[in-house]
PDB file of C-alpha atoms in Angstrom:
ATOM      1  CA  GLY A1443     -86.373  21.567-142.674  1.00  0.00           C
ATOM      2  CA  ALA A1444     -84.388  20.300-139.803  1.00  0.00           C
ATOM      3  CA  VAL A1445     -81.031  18.562-140.862  1.00  0.00           C
ATOM      4  CA  VAL A1446     -79.245  15.689-139.012  1.00  0.00           C
ATOM      5  CA  SER A1447     -75.780  14.814-140.177  1.00  0.00           C
ATOM      6  CA  GLN A1448     -73.751  11.675-139.373  1.00  0.00           C
ATOM      7  CA  HIS A1449     -70.120  11.404-139.454  1.00  0.00           C
ATOM      8  CA  PRO A1450     -68.533   9.373-141.054  1.00  0.00           C
ATOM      9  CA  SER A1451     -70.810   8.135-143.742  1.00  0.00           C
ATOM     10  CA  ARG A1452     -68.535   4.987-144.448  1.00  0.00           C
ATOM     11  CA  VAL A1453     -66.117   3.385-142.170  1.00  0.00           C
ATOM     12  CA  ILE A1454     -63.980   0.276-142.547  1.00  0.00           C
ATOM     13  CA  CYS A1455     -62.410  -1.177-139.454  1.00  0.00           C
ATOM     14  CA  LYS A1456     -60.406  -4.185-138.377  1.00  0.00           C
ATOM     15  CA  SER A1457     -61.969  -6.678-136.073  1.00  0.00           C
ATOM     16  CA  GLY A1458     -61.284  -5.915-132.368  1.00  0.00           C
ATOM     17  CA  THR A1459     -61.049  -2.144-132.796  1.00  0.00           C
ATOM     18  CA  SER A1460     -63.560   0.445-131.798  1.00  0.00           C
ATOM     19  CA  VAL A1461     -65.477   2.793-134.046  1.00  0.00           C
ATOM     20  CA  LYS A1462     -67.209   6.093-133.135  1.00  0.00           C
ATOM     21  CA  ILE A1463     -70.049   7.501-135.151  1.00  0.00           C
ATOM     22  CA  GLU A1464     -71.337  10.893-134.544  1.00  0.00           C
ATOM     23  CA  CYS A1465     -74.827  12.109-134.882  1.00  0.00           C
ATOM     24  CA  ARG A1466     -75.481  15.982-135.029  1.00  0.00           C
ATOM     25  CA  SER A1467     -78.471  18.154-135.272  1.00  0.00           C
ATOM     26  CA  LEU A1468     -77.412  21.041-137.434  1.00  0.00           C
ATOM     27  CA  ASP A1469     -80.155  23.646-136.918  1.00  0.00           C
ATOM     28  CA  PHE A1470     -82.219  22.394-133.972  1.00  0.00           C
ATOM     29  CA  GLN A1471     -81.745  21.206-130.580  1.00  0.00           C
ATOM     30  CA  ALA A1472     -82.681  17.578-130.004  1.00  0.00           C
ATOM     31  CA  THR A1473     -83.227  16.401-126.503  1.00  0.00           C
ATOM     32  CA  THR A1474     -83.789  13.024-127.662  1.00  0.00           C
ATOM     33  CA  MET A1475     -81.790  11.155-130.190  1.00  0.00           C
ATOM     34  CA  PHE A1476     -82.342   7.505-131.480  1.00  0.00           C
ATOM     35  CA  TRP A1477     -79.969   4.915-132.905  1.00  0.00           C
ATOM     36  CA  TYR A1478     -81.089   2.418-135.223  1.00  0.00           C
ATOM     37  CA  ARG A1479     -79.431  -0.314-137.070  1.00  0.00           C
ATOM     38  CA  GLN A1480     -80.570  -1.634-140.500  1.00  0.00           C
ATOM     39  CA  PHE A1481     -79.803  -5.278-141.490  1.00  0.00           C
ATOM     40  CA  PRO A1482     -79.669  -6.073-145.280  1.00  0.00           C
ATOM     41  CA  LYS A1483     -83.323  -6.701-146.491  1.00  0.00           C
ATOM     42  CA  LYS A1484     -84.666  -6.084-143.071  1.00  0.00           C
ATOM     43  CA  SER A1485     -86.181  -3.246-141.298  1.00  0.00           C
ATOM     44  CA  LEU A1486     -84.766  -0.747-139.025  1.00  0.00           C
ATOM     45  CA  MET A1487     -84.343  -2.010-135.513  1.00  0.00           C
ATOM     46  CA  LEU A1488     -84.265   0.695-132.695  1.00  0.00           C
ATOM     47  CA  MET A1489     -81.143   0.119-130.619  1.00  0.00           C
ATOM     48  CA  ALA A1490     -81.367   2.643-128.092  1.00  0.00           C
ATOM     49  CA  THR A1491     -82.983   5.975-126.969  1.00  0.00           C
ATOM     50  CA  SER A1492     -80.491   8.728-126.015  1.00  0.00           C
ATOM     51  CA  ASN A1493     -81.504  11.753-123.789  1.00  0.00           C
ATOM     52  CA  GLU A1494     -79.174  14.664-123.276  1.00  0.00           C
ATOM     53  CA  GLY A1495     -77.508  14.474-119.970  1.00  0.00           C
ATOM     54  CA  SER A1496     -78.702  11.104-118.993  1.00  0.00           C
ATOM     55  CA  LYS A1497     -77.934   7.404-119.827  1.00  0.00           C
ATOM     56  CA  ALA A1498     -79.276   6.070-122.806  1.00  0.00           C
ATOM     57  CA  THR A1499     -82.017   3.405-122.746  1.00  0.00           C
ATOM     58  CA  TYR A1500     -81.296   0.344-124.591  1.00  0.00           C
ATOM     59  CA  GLU A1501     -83.630  -2.107-126.356  1.00  0.00           C
ATOM     60  CA  GLN A1502     -84.011  -5.657-125.413  1.00  0.00           C
ATOM     61  CA  GLY A1503     -81.068  -7.635-126.853  1.00  0.00           C
ATOM     62  CA  VAL A1504     -78.753  -4.753-127.389  1.00  0.00           C
ATOM     63  CA  GLU A1505     -75.563  -4.952-125.573  1.00  0.00           C
ATOM     64  CA  LYS A1506     -74.896  -1.511-123.759  1.00  0.00           C
ATOM     65  CA  ASP A1507     -71.356  -2.360-123.072  1.00  0.00           C
ATOM     66  CA  LYS A1508     -70.821  -2.936-126.772  1.00  0.00           C
ATOM     67  CA  PHE A1509     -72.595  -0.143-128.259  1.00  0.00           C
ATOM     68  CA  LEU A1510     -71.649   2.849-126.073  1.00  0.00           C
ATOM     69  CA  ILE A1511     -73.951   5.903-126.443  1.00  0.00           C
ATOM     70  CA  ASN A1512     -73.204   9.407-125.340  1.00  0.00           C
ATOM     71  CA  HIS A1513     -75.630  12.356-125.480  1.00  0.00           C
ATOM     72  CA  ALA A1514     -73.268  15.180-124.302  1.00  0.00           C
ATOM     73  CA  SER A1515     -75.096  18.033-125.715  1.00  0.00           C
ATOM     74  CA  LEU A1516     -78.351  18.979-127.237  1.00  0.00           C
ATOM     75  CA  THR A1517     -76.792  18.787-130.813  1.00  0.00           C
ATOM     76  CA  LEU A1518     -74.415  15.770-130.531  1.00  0.00           C
ATOM     77  CA  SER A1519     -75.004  12.001-129.938  1.00  0.00           C
ATOM     78  CA  THR A1520     -72.363   9.384-130.399  1.00  0.00           C
ATOM     79  CA  LEU A1521     -72.386   5.767-130.771  1.00  0.00           C
ATOM     80  CA  THR A1522     -69.247   3.810-130.217  1.00  0.00           C
ATOM     81  CA  VAL A1523     -69.094   0.183-131.471  1.00  0.00           C
ATOM     82  CA  THR A1524     -66.309  -1.297-129.179  1.00  0.00           C
ATOM     83  CA  SER A1525     -64.348  -4.354-130.072  1.00  0.00           C
ATOM     84  CA  ALA A1526     -66.017  -4.654-133.408  1.00  0.00           C
ATOM     85  CA  HIS A1527     -66.736  -7.815-135.079  1.00  0.00           C
ATOM     86  CA  PRO A1528     -67.789  -8.694-138.589  1.00  0.00           C
ATOM     87  CA  GLU A1529     -71.272  -9.424-137.461  1.00  0.00           C
ATOM     88  CA  ASP A1530     -71.392  -5.742-136.390  1.00  0.00           C
ATOM     89  CA  SER A1531     -71.161  -4.699-139.932  1.00  0.00           C
ATOM     90  CA  SER A1532     -74.269  -2.635-140.716  1.00  0.00           C
ATOM     91  CA  PHE A1533     -75.884   0.329-141.590  1.00  0.00           C
ATOM     92  CA  TYR A1534     -76.524   2.534-138.490  1.00  0.00           C
ATOM     93  CA  ILE A1535     -78.912   5.441-138.570  1.00  0.00           C
ATOM     94  CA  CYS A1536     -79.542   8.100-136.021  1.00  0.00           C
ATOM     95  CA  SER A1537     -82.648  10.306-135.717  1.00  0.00           C
ATOM     96  CA  ALA A1538     -83.313  13.381-133.731  1.00  0.00           C
ATOM     97  CA  LEU A1539     -86.398  14.539-132.121  1.00  0.00           C
ATOM     98  CA  ALA A1540     -87.033  18.349-132.190  1.00  0.00           C
ATOM     99  CA  GLY A1541     -88.620  19.521-128.900  1.00  0.00           C
ATOM    100  CA  SER A1542     -92.227  18.226-128.761  1.00  0.00           C
ATOM    101  CA  SER A1543     -92.584  17.502-132.379  1.00  0.00           C
ATOM    102  CA  TYR A1544     -93.784  13.950-133.339  1.00  0.00           C
ATOM    103  CA  GLU A1545     -91.518  13.864-136.224  1.00  0.00           C
ATOM    104  CA  GLN A1546     -88.102  12.274-136.192  1.00  0.00           C
ATOM    105  CA  TYR A1547     -85.465  13.740-138.340  1.00  0.00           C
ATOM    106  CA  PHE A1548     -83.163  11.034-139.834  1.00  0.00           C
ATOM    107  CA  GLY A1549     -79.421  11.161-140.424  1.00  0.00           C
ATOM    108  CA  PRO A1550     -78.029   9.885-143.688  1.00  0.00           C
ATOM    109  CA  GLY A1551     -76.594   6.813-142.128  1.00  0.00           C
ATOM    110  CA  THR A1552     -73.181   5.256-141.608  1.00  0.00           C
ATOM    111  CA  ARG A1553     -72.023   2.088-143.451  1.00  0.00           C
ATOM    112  CA  LEU A1554     -69.813   0.235-141.054  1.00  0.00           C
ATOM    113  CA  THR A1555     -67.728  -2.718-142.530  1.00  0.00           C
ATOM    114  CA  VAL A1556     -65.771  -4.764-140.052  1.00  0.00           C
ATOM    115  CA  THR A1557     -63.042  -6.968-141.556  1.00  0.00           C
TER     116      THR A1557
ATOM    117  CA  GLY B 844     -95.203  -7.043-128.822  1.00  0.00           C
ATOM    118  CA  GLU B 845     -95.956  -4.538-131.508  1.00  0.00           C
ATOM    119  CA  ASP B 846     -95.380  -5.644-135.133  1.00  0.00           C
ATOM    120  CA  VAL B 847     -95.734  -4.039-138.425  1.00  0.00           C
ATOM    121  CA  GLU B 848     -95.805  -5.926-141.584  1.00  0.00           C
ATOM    122  CA  GLN B 849     -95.453  -5.083-145.290  1.00  0.00           C
ATOM    123  CA  SER B 850     -94.952  -7.071-148.637  1.00  0.00           C
ATOM    124  CA  LEU B 851     -91.360  -6.863-149.482  1.00  0.00           C
ATOM    125  CA  PHE B 852     -91.333  -5.924-153.310  1.00  0.00           C
ATOM    126  CA  LEU B 853     -93.586  -4.129-155.537  1.00  0.00           C
ATOM    127  CA  SER B 854     -93.075  -3.436-159.222  1.00  0.00           C
ATOM    128  CA  VAL B 855     -95.032  -0.894-161.253  1.00  0.00           C
ATOM    129  CA  ARG B 856     -94.812   0.755-164.738  1.00  0.00           C
ATOM    130  CA  GLU B 857     -93.992   4.430-164.839  1.00  0.00           C
ATOM    131  CA  GLY B 858     -97.181   6.443-165.063  1.00  0.00           C
ATOM    132  CA  ASP B 859     -99.091   3.828-163.124  1.00  0.00           C
ATOM    133  CA  SER B 860    -100.291   3.940-159.553  1.00  0.00           C
ATOM    134  CA  SER B 861     -98.435   2.228-156.752  1.00  0.00           C
ATOM    135  CA  VAL B 862    -100.239   0.929-153.824  1.00  0.00           C
ATOM    136  CA  ILE B 863     -98.046  -0.153-150.902  1.00  0.00           C
ATOM    137  CA  ASN B 864     -99.861  -1.938-148.088  1.00  0.00           C
ATOM    138  CA  CYS B 865     -99.119  -2.293-144.318  1.00  0.00           C
ATOM    139  CA  THR B 866    -100.680  -4.067-141.349  1.00  0.00           C
ATOM    140  CA  TYR B 867     -99.799  -3.389-137.710  1.00  0.00           C
ATOM    141  CA  THR B 868    -100.641  -5.091-134.457  1.00  0.00           C
ATOM    142  CA  ASP B 869    -100.758  -2.348-131.928  1.00  0.00           C
ATOM    143  CA  SER B 870    -104.289  -0.975-131.313  1.00  0.00           C
ATOM    144  CA  SER B 871    -102.970   1.797-129.258  1.00  0.00           C
ATOM    145  CA  SER B 872    -100.863   3.305-132.175  1.00  0.00           C
ATOM    146  CA  THR B 873    -101.409   7.087-132.314  1.00  0.00           C
ATOM    147  CA  TYR B 874     -99.459   8.049-135.439  1.00  0.00           C
ATOM    148  CA  LEU B 875     -98.662   6.192-138.394  1.00  0.00           C
ATOM    149  CA  TYR B 876     -96.090   7.082-141.028  1.00  0.00           C
ATOM    150  CA  TRP B 877     -94.612   6.483-144.313  1.00  0.00           C
ATOM    151  CA  TYR B 878     -90.962   6.841-144.707  1.00  0.00           C
ATOM    152  CA  LYS B 879     -88.984   6.846-147.920  1.00  0.00           C
ATOM    153  CA  GLN B 880     -85.228   5.541-148.170  1.00  0.00           C
ATOM    154  CA  GLU B 881     -83.320   5.929-151.303  1.00  0.00           C
ATOM    155  CA  PRO B 882     -80.257   3.651-151.803  1.00  0.00           C
ATOM    156  CA  GLY B 883     -77.450   4.493-149.352  1.00  0.00           C
ATOM    157  CA  ALA B 884     -79.298   7.375-147.712  1.00  0.00           C
ATOM    158  CA  GLY B 885     -81.261   7.794-144.431  1.00  0.00           C
ATOM    159  CA  LEU B 886     -84.962   7.927-144.007  1.00  0.00           C
ATOM    160  CA  GLN B 887     -87.259  10.630-145.318  1.00  0.00           C
ATOM    161  CA  LEU B 888     -90.481  11.351-143.661  1.00  0.00           C
ATOM    162  CA  LEU B 889     -92.941  11.271-146.617  1.00  0.00           C
ATOM    163  CA  THR B 890     -96.326  11.490-144.698  1.00  0.00           C
ATOM    164  CA  TYR B 891     -98.143  10.688-141.648  1.00  0.00           C
ATOM    165  CA  ILE B 892    -101.655  10.156-140.332  1.00  0.00           C
ATOM    166  CA  PHE B 893    -103.159  10.365-137.122  1.00  0.00           C
ATOM    167  CA  SER B 894    -105.091   7.209-135.885  1.00  0.00           C
ATOM    168  CA  ASN B 895    -108.502   9.230-135.728  1.00  0.00           C
ATOM    169  CA  MET B 896    -108.267   9.914-139.496  1.00  0.00           C
ATOM    170  CA  ASP B 897    -109.159   7.592-142.456  1.00  0.00           C
ATOM    171  CA  MET B 898    -107.513   9.506-145.249  1.00  0.00           C
ATOM    172  CA  LYS B 899    -104.774  11.901-146.001  1.00  0.00           C
ATOM    173  CA  GLN B 900    -103.858  13.377-149.384  1.00  0.00           C
ATOM    174  CA  ASP B 901    -100.670  15.319-150.158  1.00  0.00           C
ATOM    175  CA  GLN B 902    -100.031  15.937-153.867  1.00  0.00           C
ATOM    176  CA  ARG B 903     -99.377  12.499-155.256  1.00  0.00           C
ATOM    177  CA  LEU B 904     -99.692  10.740-152.208  1.00  0.00           C
ATOM    178  CA  THR B 905    -102.782   9.462-150.628  1.00  0.00           C
ATOM    179  CA  VAL B 906    -102.752   7.432-147.077  1.00  0.00           C
ATOM    180  CA  LEU B 907    -105.654   5.371-146.164  1.00  0.00           C
ATOM    181  CA  LEU B 908    -106.164   3.832-142.736  1.00  0.00           C
ATOM    182  CA  ASN B 909    -108.403   1.322-141.863  1.00  0.00           C
ATOM    183  CA  LYS B 910    -108.276   1.251-138.091  1.00  0.00           C
ATOM    184  CA  LYS B 911    -110.515  -1.696-137.414  1.00  0.00           C
ATOM    185  CA  ASP B 912    -108.535  -3.981-139.592  1.00  0.00           C
ATOM    186  CA  LYS B 913    -105.316  -2.191-138.593  1.00  0.00           C
ATOM    187  CA  HIS B 914    -104.317  -1.755-142.200  1.00  0.00           C
ATOM    188  CA  LEU B 915    -102.691   1.327-143.813  1.00  0.00           C
ATOM    189  CA  SER B 916    -101.879   1.856-147.455  1.00  0.00           C
ATOM    190  CA  LEU B 917     -99.887   4.457-149.483  1.00  0.00           C
ATOM    191  CA  ARG B 918    -100.902   5.276-152.916  1.00  0.00           C
ATOM    192  CA  ILE B 919     -98.448   7.033-155.231  1.00  0.00           C
ATOM    193  CA  ALA B 920    -100.292   8.485-158.197  1.00  0.00           C
ATOM    194  CA  ASP B 921     -98.411   8.841-161.671  1.00  0.00           C
ATOM    195  CA  THR B 922     -95.375   6.773-160.300  1.00  0.00           C
ATOM    196  CA  GLN B 923     -92.173   8.095-161.610  1.00  0.00           C
ATOM    197  CA  THR B 924     -88.738   6.407-161.817  1.00  0.00           C
ATOM    198  CA  GLY B 925     -87.568   8.813-159.143  1.00  0.00           C
ATOM    199  CA  ASP B 926     -90.162   7.133-156.610  1.00  0.00           C
ATOM    200  CA  SER B 927     -88.026   3.793-156.908  1.00  0.00           C
ATOM    201  CA  ALA B 928     -86.934   3.328-153.187  1.00  0.00           C
ATOM    202  CA  ILE B 929     -87.722   1.313-150.255  1.00  0.00           C
ATOM    203  CA  TYR B 930     -91.012   2.532-148.394  1.00  0.00           C
ATOM    204  CA  PHE B 931     -91.321   1.881-144.790  1.00  0.00           C
ATOM    205  CA  CYS B 932     -94.484   1.927-142.816  1.00  0.00           C
ATOM    206  CA  ALA B 933     -93.998   2.677-139.095  1.00  0.00           C
ATOM    207  CA  GLU B 934     -96.308   3.451-136.111  1.00  0.00           C
ATOM    208  CA  SER B 935     -95.599   4.965-132.733  1.00  0.00           C
ATOM    209  CA  GLU B 936     -97.067   3.908-129.473  1.00  0.00           C
ATOM    210  CA  LYS B 937     -99.722   6.166-127.542  1.00  0.00           C
ATOM    211  CA  THR B 938     -97.858   6.382-124.501  1.00  0.00           C
ATOM    212  CA  SER B 939     -94.440   7.112-126.087  1.00  0.00           C
ATOM    213  CA  TYR B 940     -94.920   8.931-129.219  1.00  0.00           C
ATOM    214  CA  ASP B 941     -91.280   9.076-129.778  1.00  0.00           C
ATOM    215  CA  LYS B 942     -90.793   5.322-130.125  1.00  0.00           C
ATOM    216  CA  VAL B 943     -91.276   4.410-133.649  1.00  0.00           C
ATOM    217  CA  ILE B 944     -91.769   0.655-134.697  1.00  0.00           C
ATOM    218  CA  PHE B 945     -90.794   0.000-138.365  1.00  0.00           C
ATOM    219  CA  GLY B 946     -92.077  -2.465-140.757  1.00  0.00           C
ATOM    220  CA  PRO B 947     -89.542  -4.352-142.954  1.00  0.00           C
ATOM    221  CA  GLY B 948     -89.875  -1.820-145.930  1.00  0.00           C
ATOM    222  CA  THR B 949     -91.319  -2.370-149.545  1.00  0.00           C
ATOM    223  CA  SER B 950     -88.934  -2.037-152.426  1.00  0.00           C
ATOM    224  CA  LEU B 951     -90.664  -0.308-155.061  1.00  0.00           C
ATOM    225  CA  SER B 952     -89.309  -0.783-158.638  1.00  0.00           C
ATOM    226  CA  VAL B 953     -90.675   1.683-161.423  1.00  0.00           C
ATOM    227  CA  ILE B 954     -90.183   0.336-164.902  1.00  0.00           C
ATOM    228  CA  PRO B 955     -89.651   2.865-167.499  1.00  0.00           C
TER     229      PRO B 955
END
């Protein structure tokens, strides 16, 4: 099946620094990628939809200047958490849509801890 | 807006059947999904059902859909300890099949 990887799997950073998380589709081209955030004991929340070659579409309440998304190629999307704060600590999961498939393929997630 | 609800916890004995329930509000949902998340891992699509279907069976998994009541369930037969995970119910909109709305997840604990 289709594989989506994320890097890094875990990252700890100091408050005020920026962190970049990569999401790659390894064996297929993904015209659309999604970024989710998972809060403890809560569901996944869609943060933004990322289309290759165009600006990401952010969900209501998500600060686009804080969570920078770049989808520069059909196999790579990046999420940069700028000026991270402890409240940004979370599990971030990306997913990718393969062509016209209804199915999203999820990455393993990245655990971000901001100290 | 769209909303998907699930009970948060379920505990069953190994070998018994597990039934995880979900309700949703969006009457225009086209696809309904069940995802499994093991500790520290991403999501794995277990199964899905189109909104024009009532039931779908896939090995130990049975999905039942009551579209009138907007109720979806996942039955896992002969539950094993390896089935312990969080199960997310999700639905996607008719007009944008790629935007998926997730429920809060049901944490399934299987007691040996």
